[in-house]
Amino acid sequence: MMKNSNQNSNQNSDWSDVFVHLDPKAQPHYLNAIEHSARELSAMFTAVEAPYSGLEPATLNEQIMAMPIGNAPIAPLADIISNNVNLIGKNSIIVQHPHCIAHLHTPPLIPALAAETIISALNQSMDSWDQASSATYVEQKMTDWLCELFGYNLEQSATNNGADGVFTSGGTQSNLMGLLLARDRAVEQISGESVQKDGLPSYAKKLRILCSQTSHFTVQKSASLMGLGERAVVTVATDEFGCLDINALNATIADLESQDLIPFCVVGTAGTTDLGAIDDLQAIAAISEQHNMWFHVDGAYGGALILSSHKGRLAGIELADSISTDFHKLFFQPISCGALLIRDNHNFKYLLHHADYLNRETDELPNLVDKSIATTKRFDALKLLMSMQALGTDKFGAMYDHLISLTQDVAALVIATDKFDLLAQPQLSTVLFRFNHLSTNQNDVTTEHEEEISMINQRLRLDLLTAGQAVLGETKINGYTCLKLTILNPCLQLSDFEGLFTKIADFAAEQAYIK
């Protein structure tokens, strides 16, 4: 039996308060929700005293698993917002806190947060123009700007079609896409085959990707996802600073070719995760060109230096065939936000696939899905646009200069602080150190003590985290565990670190695991 129109109308009216409508009478529902969320978060941030609440992880998990979900609303939306901020927000890792300093995880810029509100409400799908009209042009504007920023030429020349780019979810996707383009171009050049159409060629097991021993793990992960396998990645020795050794690179290529293997791509890193090492990009570019190898630069961490007084450390990045860069790292954007840039947009052809319902071959308007491995993706370019408009590039550069200078000061503080060892001289904005209850002089620590010191630092990091005292990184250098500070918050000053080291030393002195 059909319902009458009045029944349908009454039922539909029950939904009007949970959507953003064009009707001005319905706007208060949206405004109230957004404003209430902002007020609750603002109050929470104001009351924060620690980078983590200190709630036992098992208890936090139990409380979240007990959160009700039912067939009917459990409370008014305002109460739901407040309850979620009170449980989830207050027990989150507070990235704005001075002692939250473990990972490449930054406090987000206010202009970018304002952009997120616009992005979520507009809900543009960045695959086709008819789902993202102005948004398509904004992303193209920002990728053009980025290409020029990194020294790429947008104009067609005798050797290529001009540079281009596409926004991604971050460095992992960007690295995967850069290496995928490298693989498909190599196969086309070697045998005229199309991996896109025919799959991997018969000689796929011979294909090799080269990178340094300190390159990001996503190089291996990408090789696995591309069907080449992690063993297709050959790691090259590094120098004392953690940079790819150029002599070792030449020797490795010669060795691979003598084995009838096919090195087709070299990955240079502009800012390794632990040491902050930046490879000699100019030298790698020359070697790549000599051997007709694709040159990809992982600039997820250090690429932001292009706006700073340290820009010269990226010399040669403009010679790369592809560049990955992350904006949710040193561009201070909310997660997630990244991009892949390529020197010759002709190579995006390896990703192109036409669908009759989406990006027809006859379309005159641009469809960004033509150059992306993602179909639906967010309008993240707006965050970067609004951030650059609000701050200007000079302010970004000044913040990077401050962070690099501050990092050197923090390293000096470690050396001067009792019971801590500095394990490497910082190159970007990371500080590798350890608590050493035996001696402030690394040379005085005997081999038999190293394992004990490593175990203490492992325990120390975890206990500081779960107690809500500090969020520190942990990694290994020369086979031994150390703690890591990743200094990405430009609002920090040296006094913040003086307090942090005092807190770590006091906390460590109270723990039973120190003999």
XYZ file of C-alpha atoms in Angstrom:
515
model
C 0.000 0.000 0.000
C 1.392 3.400 -0.983
C 1.924 6.095 1.660
C 0.258 9.413 1.013
C 2.285 12.534 0.322
C 1.669 13.952 3.810
C 3.172 10.835 5.396
C 6.241 11.140 3.151
C 6.557 14.845 3.921
C 6.358 14.291 7.687
C 8.922 11.512 7.565
C 11.321 13.556 5.425
C 11.064 16.500 7.812
C 12.700 14.302 10.480
C 15.869 14.272 8.363
C 16.178 17.967 7.686
C 18.142 18.704 10.857
C 21.035 16.360 10.011
C 22.031 17.769 6.603
C 23.328 21.084 5.321
C 20.490 22.558 3.277
C 20.099 25.436 0.873
C 17.066 26.591 2.853
C 18.191 29.422 5.186
C 15.736 28.206 7.848
C 17.777 24.995 8.162
C 21.185 26.668 8.558
C 21.079 27.002 12.368
C 21.425 23.214 12.712
C 24.747 23.353 10.868
C 25.997 26.495 12.571
C 25.123 25.211 16.033
C 26.964 21.935 15.479
C 30.118 23.554 14.085
C 30.218 26.309 16.682
C 29.558 23.902 19.557
C 32.352 21.607 18.338
C 34.763 24.544 18.167
C 33.815 25.747 21.656
C 34.212 22.293 23.177
C 37.586 21.762 21.529
C 38.756 25.227 22.529
C 37.810 24.562 26.145
C 39.572 21.198 26.018
C 42.773 22.687 24.596
C 42.741 25.428 27.229
C 42.586 22.823 30.007
C 45.302 20.542 28.603
C 48.252 20.018 30.938
C 49.975 17.033 29.339
C 50.543 15.567 25.861
C 48.485 12.524 26.880
C 45.951 12.254 29.680
C 47.715 9.345 31.381
C 44.607 7.151 31.245
C 45.654 3.496 31.143
C 45.474 2.240 27.524
C 43.353 -0.769 28.525
C 40.910 1.493 30.352
C 40.693 3.872 27.388
C 40.010 0.969 25.054
C 37.328 -0.381 27.396
C 35.569 2.974 27.613
C 35.588 3.505 23.850
C 34.321 -0.021 23.170
C 31.487 0.656 25.630
C 30.280 3.727 23.721
C 26.644 3.115 22.729
C 25.385 2.814 19.172
C 21.689 2.064 18.853
C 18.720 2.005 16.518
C 17.646 5.419 17.761
C 19.560 8.574 18.660
C 21.233 8.200 22.055
C 21.261 11.921 22.909
C 20.920 15.391 21.369
C 23.783 16.245 19.013
C 25.214 18.886 21.354
C 25.553 16.261 24.095
C 27.077 13.770 21.675
C 29.683 16.359 20.618
C 30.513 17.168 24.240
C 30.715 13.508 25.248
C 33.029 12.621 22.373
C 35.342 15.553 23.017
C 35.385 14.628 26.701
C 36.326 10.981 26.075
C 38.091 10.896 22.699
C 39.493 14.420 22.548
C 40.831 14.572 26.103
C 42.485 11.171 25.715
C 44.055 11.893 22.326
C 47.696 12.676 21.694
C 47.797 16.474 21.972
C 50.093 17.541 19.139
C 50.134 21.162 20.298
C 51.741 20.303 23.656
C 55.463 21.187 23.916
C 56.316 17.676 25.110
C 54.576 15.916 22.209
C 57.613 15.630 20.007
C 57.909 12.068 18.722
C 56.923 11.972 15.077
C 56.522 13.979 11.880
C 53.182 15.082 13.284
C 52.622 18.806 13.488
C 50.167 21.194 15.107
C 47.839 22.327 12.304
C 47.543 25.914 11.126
C 44.332 27.786 11.920
C 43.795 28.839 8.253
C 44.003 25.160 7.289
C 41.453 24.237 9.959
C 39.125 26.911 8.587
C 39.678 25.389 5.143
C 38.786 21.956 6.515
C 35.387 23.323 7.514
C 34.825 24.536 3.964
C 36.158 21.300 2.453
C 33.906 19.064 4.535
C 30.781 21.131 3.896
C 31.356 21.385 0.136
C 32.240 17.654 -0.049
C 33.774 17.901 -3.508
C 34.983 14.689 -5.131
C 38.259 15.442 -6.854
C 37.974 12.908 -9.660
C 35.816 14.664 -12.251
C 35.097 18.293 -13.073
C 31.357 17.799 -12.748
C 31.905 16.837 -9.089
C 34.504 19.497 -8.317
C 34.256 22.496 -10.621
C 36.186 25.293 -8.917
C 38.023 22.761 -6.751
C 39.598 21.200 -9.850
C 41.091 24.532 -10.827
C 42.289 25.205 -7.268
C 44.189 21.909 -7.209
C 45.673 22.641 -10.626
C 46.676 26.125 -9.463
C 48.439 24.680 -6.437
C 50.234 21.905 -8.327
C 51.387 24.471 -10.906
C 52.646 26.692 -8.082
C 54.451 23.766 -6.459
C 56.066 22.696 -9.721
C 57.462 26.196 -10.239
C 58.491 26.391 -6.575
C 60.639 23.264 -6.975
C 62.147 24.500 -10.244
C 60.081 22.564 -12.777
C 59.122 24.135 -16.098
C 55.399 24.169 -16.827
C 55.907 24.976 -20.501
C 56.270 22.319 -23.173
C 59.746 21.997 -24.647
C 61.572 19.856 -27.159
C 62.310 17.266 -24.453
C 59.062 17.093 -22.467
C 55.452 18.230 -22.258
C 55.882 20.381 -19.165
C 55.536 19.616 -15.480
C 52.373 18.688 -13.617
C 51.256 17.248 -10.316
C 48.405 15.794 -8.322
C 47.435 15.909 -4.665
C 47.732 12.663 -2.700
C 47.103 11.360 0.793
C 50.789 11.791 1.656
C 54.295 10.471 1.124
C 53.371 6.793 0.943
C 50.974 7.315 -1.964
C 53.277 9.817 -3.645
C 56.272 7.460 -3.461
C 54.178 4.573 -4.769
C 52.969 6.645 -7.713
C 56.452 7.939 -8.559
C 57.914 4.423 -8.570
C 54.958 3.050 -10.524
C 55.500 5.635 -13.251
C 59.206 4.761 -13.247
C 58.490 1.065 -13.660
C 55.988 1.503 -16.474
C 58.220 3.888 -18.377
C 61.173 1.518 -18.027
C 59.206 -1.448 -19.360
C 57.920 0.592 -22.302
C 61.453 1.719 -23.148
C 63.024 -1.731 -22.737
C 60.535 -3.899 -24.582
C 57.702 -1.704 -25.826
C 55.255 -3.487 -23.519
C 52.504 -1.908 -21.439
C 52.337 -2.984 -17.804
C 48.978 -1.261 -17.582
C 47.529 -3.453 -20.339
C 49.568 -6.648 -20.206
C 50.965 -6.900 -16.688
C 54.572 -7.396 -15.682
C 57.012 -8.456 -18.422
C 58.958 -11.699 -18.425
C 62.073 -9.953 -17.125
C 60.297 -8.305 -14.160
C 62.432 -10.209 -11.652
C 65.476 -8.397 -13.009
C 64.129 -4.900 -12.339
C 65.849 -3.057 -9.487
C 65.196 0.137 -7.510
C 68.122 1.764 -5.718
C 67.953 3.874 -2.565
C 70.059 4.532 0.501
C 70.087 2.370 3.608
C 68.292 5.161 5.445
C 65.531 5.734 2.872
C 61.916 5.464 3.949
C 60.388 1.994 4.208
C 57.745 2.959 1.642
C 60.286 2.278 -1.118
C 60.199 -1.417 -0.198
C 56.466 -1.284 0.422
C 55.882 0.232 -3.019
C 58.010 -2.442 -4.691
C 55.890 -5.071 -2.993
C 52.608 -3.467 -4.066
C 53.922 -3.110 -7.630
C 54.526 -6.840 -7.918
C 58.325 -6.530 -7.978
C 58.821 -7.633 -4.388
C 60.871 -6.041 -1.646
C 64.009 -7.806 -2.885
C 63.828 -5.608 -5.988
C 64.987 -2.746 -3.755
C 68.768 -2.562 -3.433
C 69.952 -0.384 -0.566
C 73.164 1.531 -1.082
C 75.659 2.321 1.669
C 75.536 5.730 3.317
C 78.224 8.121 4.473
C 78.831 9.235 8.052
C 75.897 11.636 7.844
C 73.392 9.036 6.637
C 73.392 10.337 3.046
C 73.576 8.021 0.050
C 77.235 7.384 -0.794
C 77.722 8.430 -4.421
C 80.748 6.172 -4.993
C 78.794 3.248 -3.581
C 75.884 4.108 -5.894
C 78.113 3.938 -8.962
C 79.628 0.654 -7.781
C 76.196 -0.832 -7.050
C 74.862 0.045 -10.499
C 77.930 -1.520 -12.146
C 77.540 -4.634 -10.018
C 73.858 -5.002 -10.874
C 74.499 -4.579 -14.579
C 77.292 -7.187 -14.439
C 74.693 -9.630 -13.085
C 72.367 -8.876 -16.022
C 69.961 -7.089 -13.681
C 68.134 -3.895 -14.636
C 68.431 -0.884 -12.311
C 65.689 1.434 -13.564
C 65.150 3.910 -10.747
C 67.114 5.727 -8.048
C 65.373 7.257 -5.035
C 67.043 10.248 -3.438
C 65.876 11.312 -0.005
C 65.494 14.918 1.079
C 65.237 14.409 4.828
C 65.479 10.880 6.216
C 63.083 10.136 9.054
C 65.670 9.624 11.790
C 68.800 11.549 10.844
C 67.214 14.199 8.616
C 69.854 13.397 5.985
C 69.553 15.021 2.561
C 71.206 13.126 -0.277
C 73.393 14.781 -2.914
C 70.538 15.259 -5.361
C 72.682 16.841 -8.083
C 75.075 13.889 -8.154
C 72.236 11.354 -8.170
C 70.552 13.221 -11.020
C 73.719 13.060 -13.121
C 74.133 9.333 -12.504
C 70.459 8.676 -13.256
C 70.704 10.530 -16.553
C 73.878 8.665 -17.474
C 72.174 5.298 -17.004
C 68.733 6.369 -18.279
C 67.224 5.693 -14.864
C 64.210 7.431 -13.376
C 65.180 9.766 -10.529
C 62.581 10.075 -7.767
C 63.053 12.370 -4.762
C 61.289 11.594 -1.510
C 60.899 15.106 -0.181
C 58.126 14.331 2.294
C 60.116 15.682 5.234
C 62.761 18.058 3.929
C 61.065 19.360 0.801
C 59.689 22.295 2.778
C 63.218 23.728 2.948
C 62.533 25.077 -0.542
C 60.914 28.081 1.216
C 63.742 28.627 3.713
C 67.233 30.098 3.757
C 68.441 26.468 3.565
C 66.969 26.057 0.078
C 70.439 25.344 -1.349
C 70.491 21.990 0.402
C 67.867 20.848 -2.132
C 70.006 21.727 -5.159
C 69.275 19.225 -7.908
C 65.700 18.496 -6.875
C 64.560 20.298 -10.036
C 66.320 17.558 -12.065
C 64.216 14.749 -10.578
C 61.660 12.983 -12.739
C 59.265 12.975 -9.791
C 59.058 14.526 -6.330
C 56.935 13.518 -3.385
C 56.143 16.156 -0.801
C 53.983 16.143 2.319
C 52.031 19.121 3.551
C 50.908 17.509 6.814
C 54.527 17.623 7.929
C 56.485 20.887 7.676
C 53.704 22.756 5.879
C 51.613 22.309 9.077
C 48.469 21.066 7.333
C 45.852 18.807 8.944
C 46.286 15.160 7.988
C 46.135 14.109 5.244
C 47.680 16.271 2.543
C 50.494 15.572 0.070
C 51.380 15.758 -3.609
C 53.324 14.054 -6.373
C 55.008 16.344 -8.886
C 56.472 15.096 -12.172
C 58.832 16.892 -14.545
C 57.120 15.602 -17.720
C 53.337 15.326 -17.556
C 53.427 12.892 -20.475
C 54.277 10.192 -17.950
C 50.876 10.472 -16.286
C 49.649 8.438 -19.265
C 50.616 5.294 -17.341
C 47.754 6.003 -14.915
C 45.117 7.040 -17.437
C 41.983 4.943 -17.753
C 38.716 6.199 -19.259
C 35.316 5.315 -17.848
C 32.182 6.147 -19.820
C 30.353 7.461 -16.759
C 33.197 9.565 -15.385
C 36.083 10.780 -17.574
C 35.115 10.254 -21.164
C 37.741 10.590 -23.899
C 35.629 13.345 -25.461
C 35.552 15.485 -22.302
C 36.776 19.041 -22.804
C 36.893 19.908 -19.102
C 39.705 18.503 -16.898
C 39.147 15.384 -14.795
C 41.853 14.899 -12.163
C 41.236 11.161 -11.997
C 43.217 11.023 -15.260
C 46.444 11.382 -13.262
C 45.641 9.729 -9.947
C 45.543 6.194 -8.573
C 42.675 7.354 -6.361
C 39.206 7.991 -7.742
C 37.399 9.834 -4.978
C 39.763 12.111 -3.084
C 39.463 15.168 -0.888
C 39.749 18.828 -1.815
C 42.961 19.135 0.213
C 44.503 21.742 -2.077
C 42.271 24.386 -0.499
C 44.065 23.961 2.838
C 47.424 24.753 1.312
C 46.037 27.650 -0.734
C 44.415 29.329 2.266
C 47.484 28.752 4.432
C 49.763 30.383 1.875
C 47.335 33.258 1.418
C 47.063 33.845 5.166
C 50.755 33.540 6.107
C 52.796 34.131 2.963
C 55.834 32.093 1.987
C 58.277 34.297 3.919
C 56.668 33.376 7.230
C 56.866 29.663 6.381
C 60.545 30.074 5.589
C 61.164 31.945 8.846
C 59.493 29.160 10.809
C 61.747 26.544 9.166
C 64.842 28.612 9.878
C 63.791 28.871 13.525
C 63.205 25.111 13.785
C 66.613 24.243 12.321
C 68.376 26.730 14.582
C 66.422 25.514 17.599
C 67.336 21.905 16.811
C 71.038 22.749 16.962
C 70.491 24.478 20.310
C 68.628 21.446 21.647
C 71.480 19.173 20.564
C 73.918 21.389 22.472
C 71.597 21.213 25.472
C 71.648 17.401 25.368
C 75.437 17.431 25.428
C 75.430 19.802 28.387
C 72.717 17.980 30.330
C 73.785 15.346 32.839
C 72.819 11.722 32.085
C 72.087 12.201 28.360
C 74.091 11.230 25.273
C 73.735 12.879 21.856
C 74.057 10.095 19.288
C 74.211 12.088 16.055
C 74.644 15.688 15.027
C 71.249 16.946 13.756
C 70.915 17.754 10.053
C 67.298 18.859 9.890
C 64.992 18.967 12.924
C 65.470 15.622 14.668
C 67.580 14.999 17.763
C 68.720 11.445 18.528
C 69.722 10.962 22.138
C 69.439 8.550 25.038
C 69.201 8.542 28.784
C 72.421 7.036 30.138
C 72.295 6.303 33.852
C 75.879 5.039 33.807
C 77.782 7.938 32.333
C 77.425 11.211 30.469
C 80.365 10.157 28.301
C 79.526 7.659 25.561
C 83.121 6.492 25.459
C 82.900 5.371 29.085
C 80.037 2.952 28.355
C 81.309 -0.566 27.836
C 79.813 -3.010 25.382
C 78.127 -5.069 28.095
C 76.225 -2.004 29.242
C 74.777 -1.136 25.827
C 71.947 -3.664 25.919
C 70.940 -2.517 29.398
C 70.889 1.122 28.308
C 68.793 0.229 25.251
C 66.235 -1.618 27.378
C 66.017 1.287 29.825
C 65.327 3.742 26.998
C 62.659 1.465 25.498
C 60.930 1.277 28.872
C 61.419 4.959 29.545
C 59.707 6.044 26.316
C 56.677 3.822 26.916
C 56.290 4.750 30.568
C 56.595 8.471 29.833
C 53.886 8.076 27.180
C 51.362 6.104 29.209
C 51.928 8.303 32.262
C 51.110 11.335 30.124
C 54.492 12.965 30.780
C 55.991 13.130 27.280
C 55.495 11.689 23.801
C 58.976 10.830 22.529
C 60.101 8.891 19.475
C 62.111 5.694 19.585
C 64.439 4.333 16.935
C 67.776 2.578 16.541
C 71.183 3.908 15.626
C 74.158 1.598 15.201
C 71.929 -1.219 16.412
C 71.043 0.367 19.741
C 67.806 1.925 20.909
C 67.690 5.672 21.304
C 65.063 8.329 21.898
C 64.119 10.867 19.267
C 62.811 14.397 19.287
C 61.185 15.517 16.042
C 61.047 19.285 16.376
C 58.252 20.565 14.141
C 56.405 23.064 16.315
C 57.735 26.563 15.546
C 56.130 27.928 18.709
C 58.633 26.016 20.864
C 61.614 27.686 22.543
C 64.722 26.261 24.195
C 63.121 26.601 27.650
C 60.527 23.993 26.619
C 63.331 21.493 26.131
C 65.072 22.420 29.342
C 61.867 21.503 31.130
C 61.507 18.333 29.084
C 64.987 17.001 29.896
C 64.493 17.767 33.583
C 61.200 15.869 33.468
C 62.775 12.856 31.723
C 65.696 12.701 34.152
C 63.451 13.041 37.208
C 61.022 10.446 35.896
C 63.832 8.015 35.089
C 65.341 8.420 38.550
C 62.041 7.358 40.116
C 61.652 4.140 38.115
C 62.505 0.738 39.514
C 64.068 -0.429 36.229
C 67.129 1.749 36.875
C 69.533 -0.271 39.004
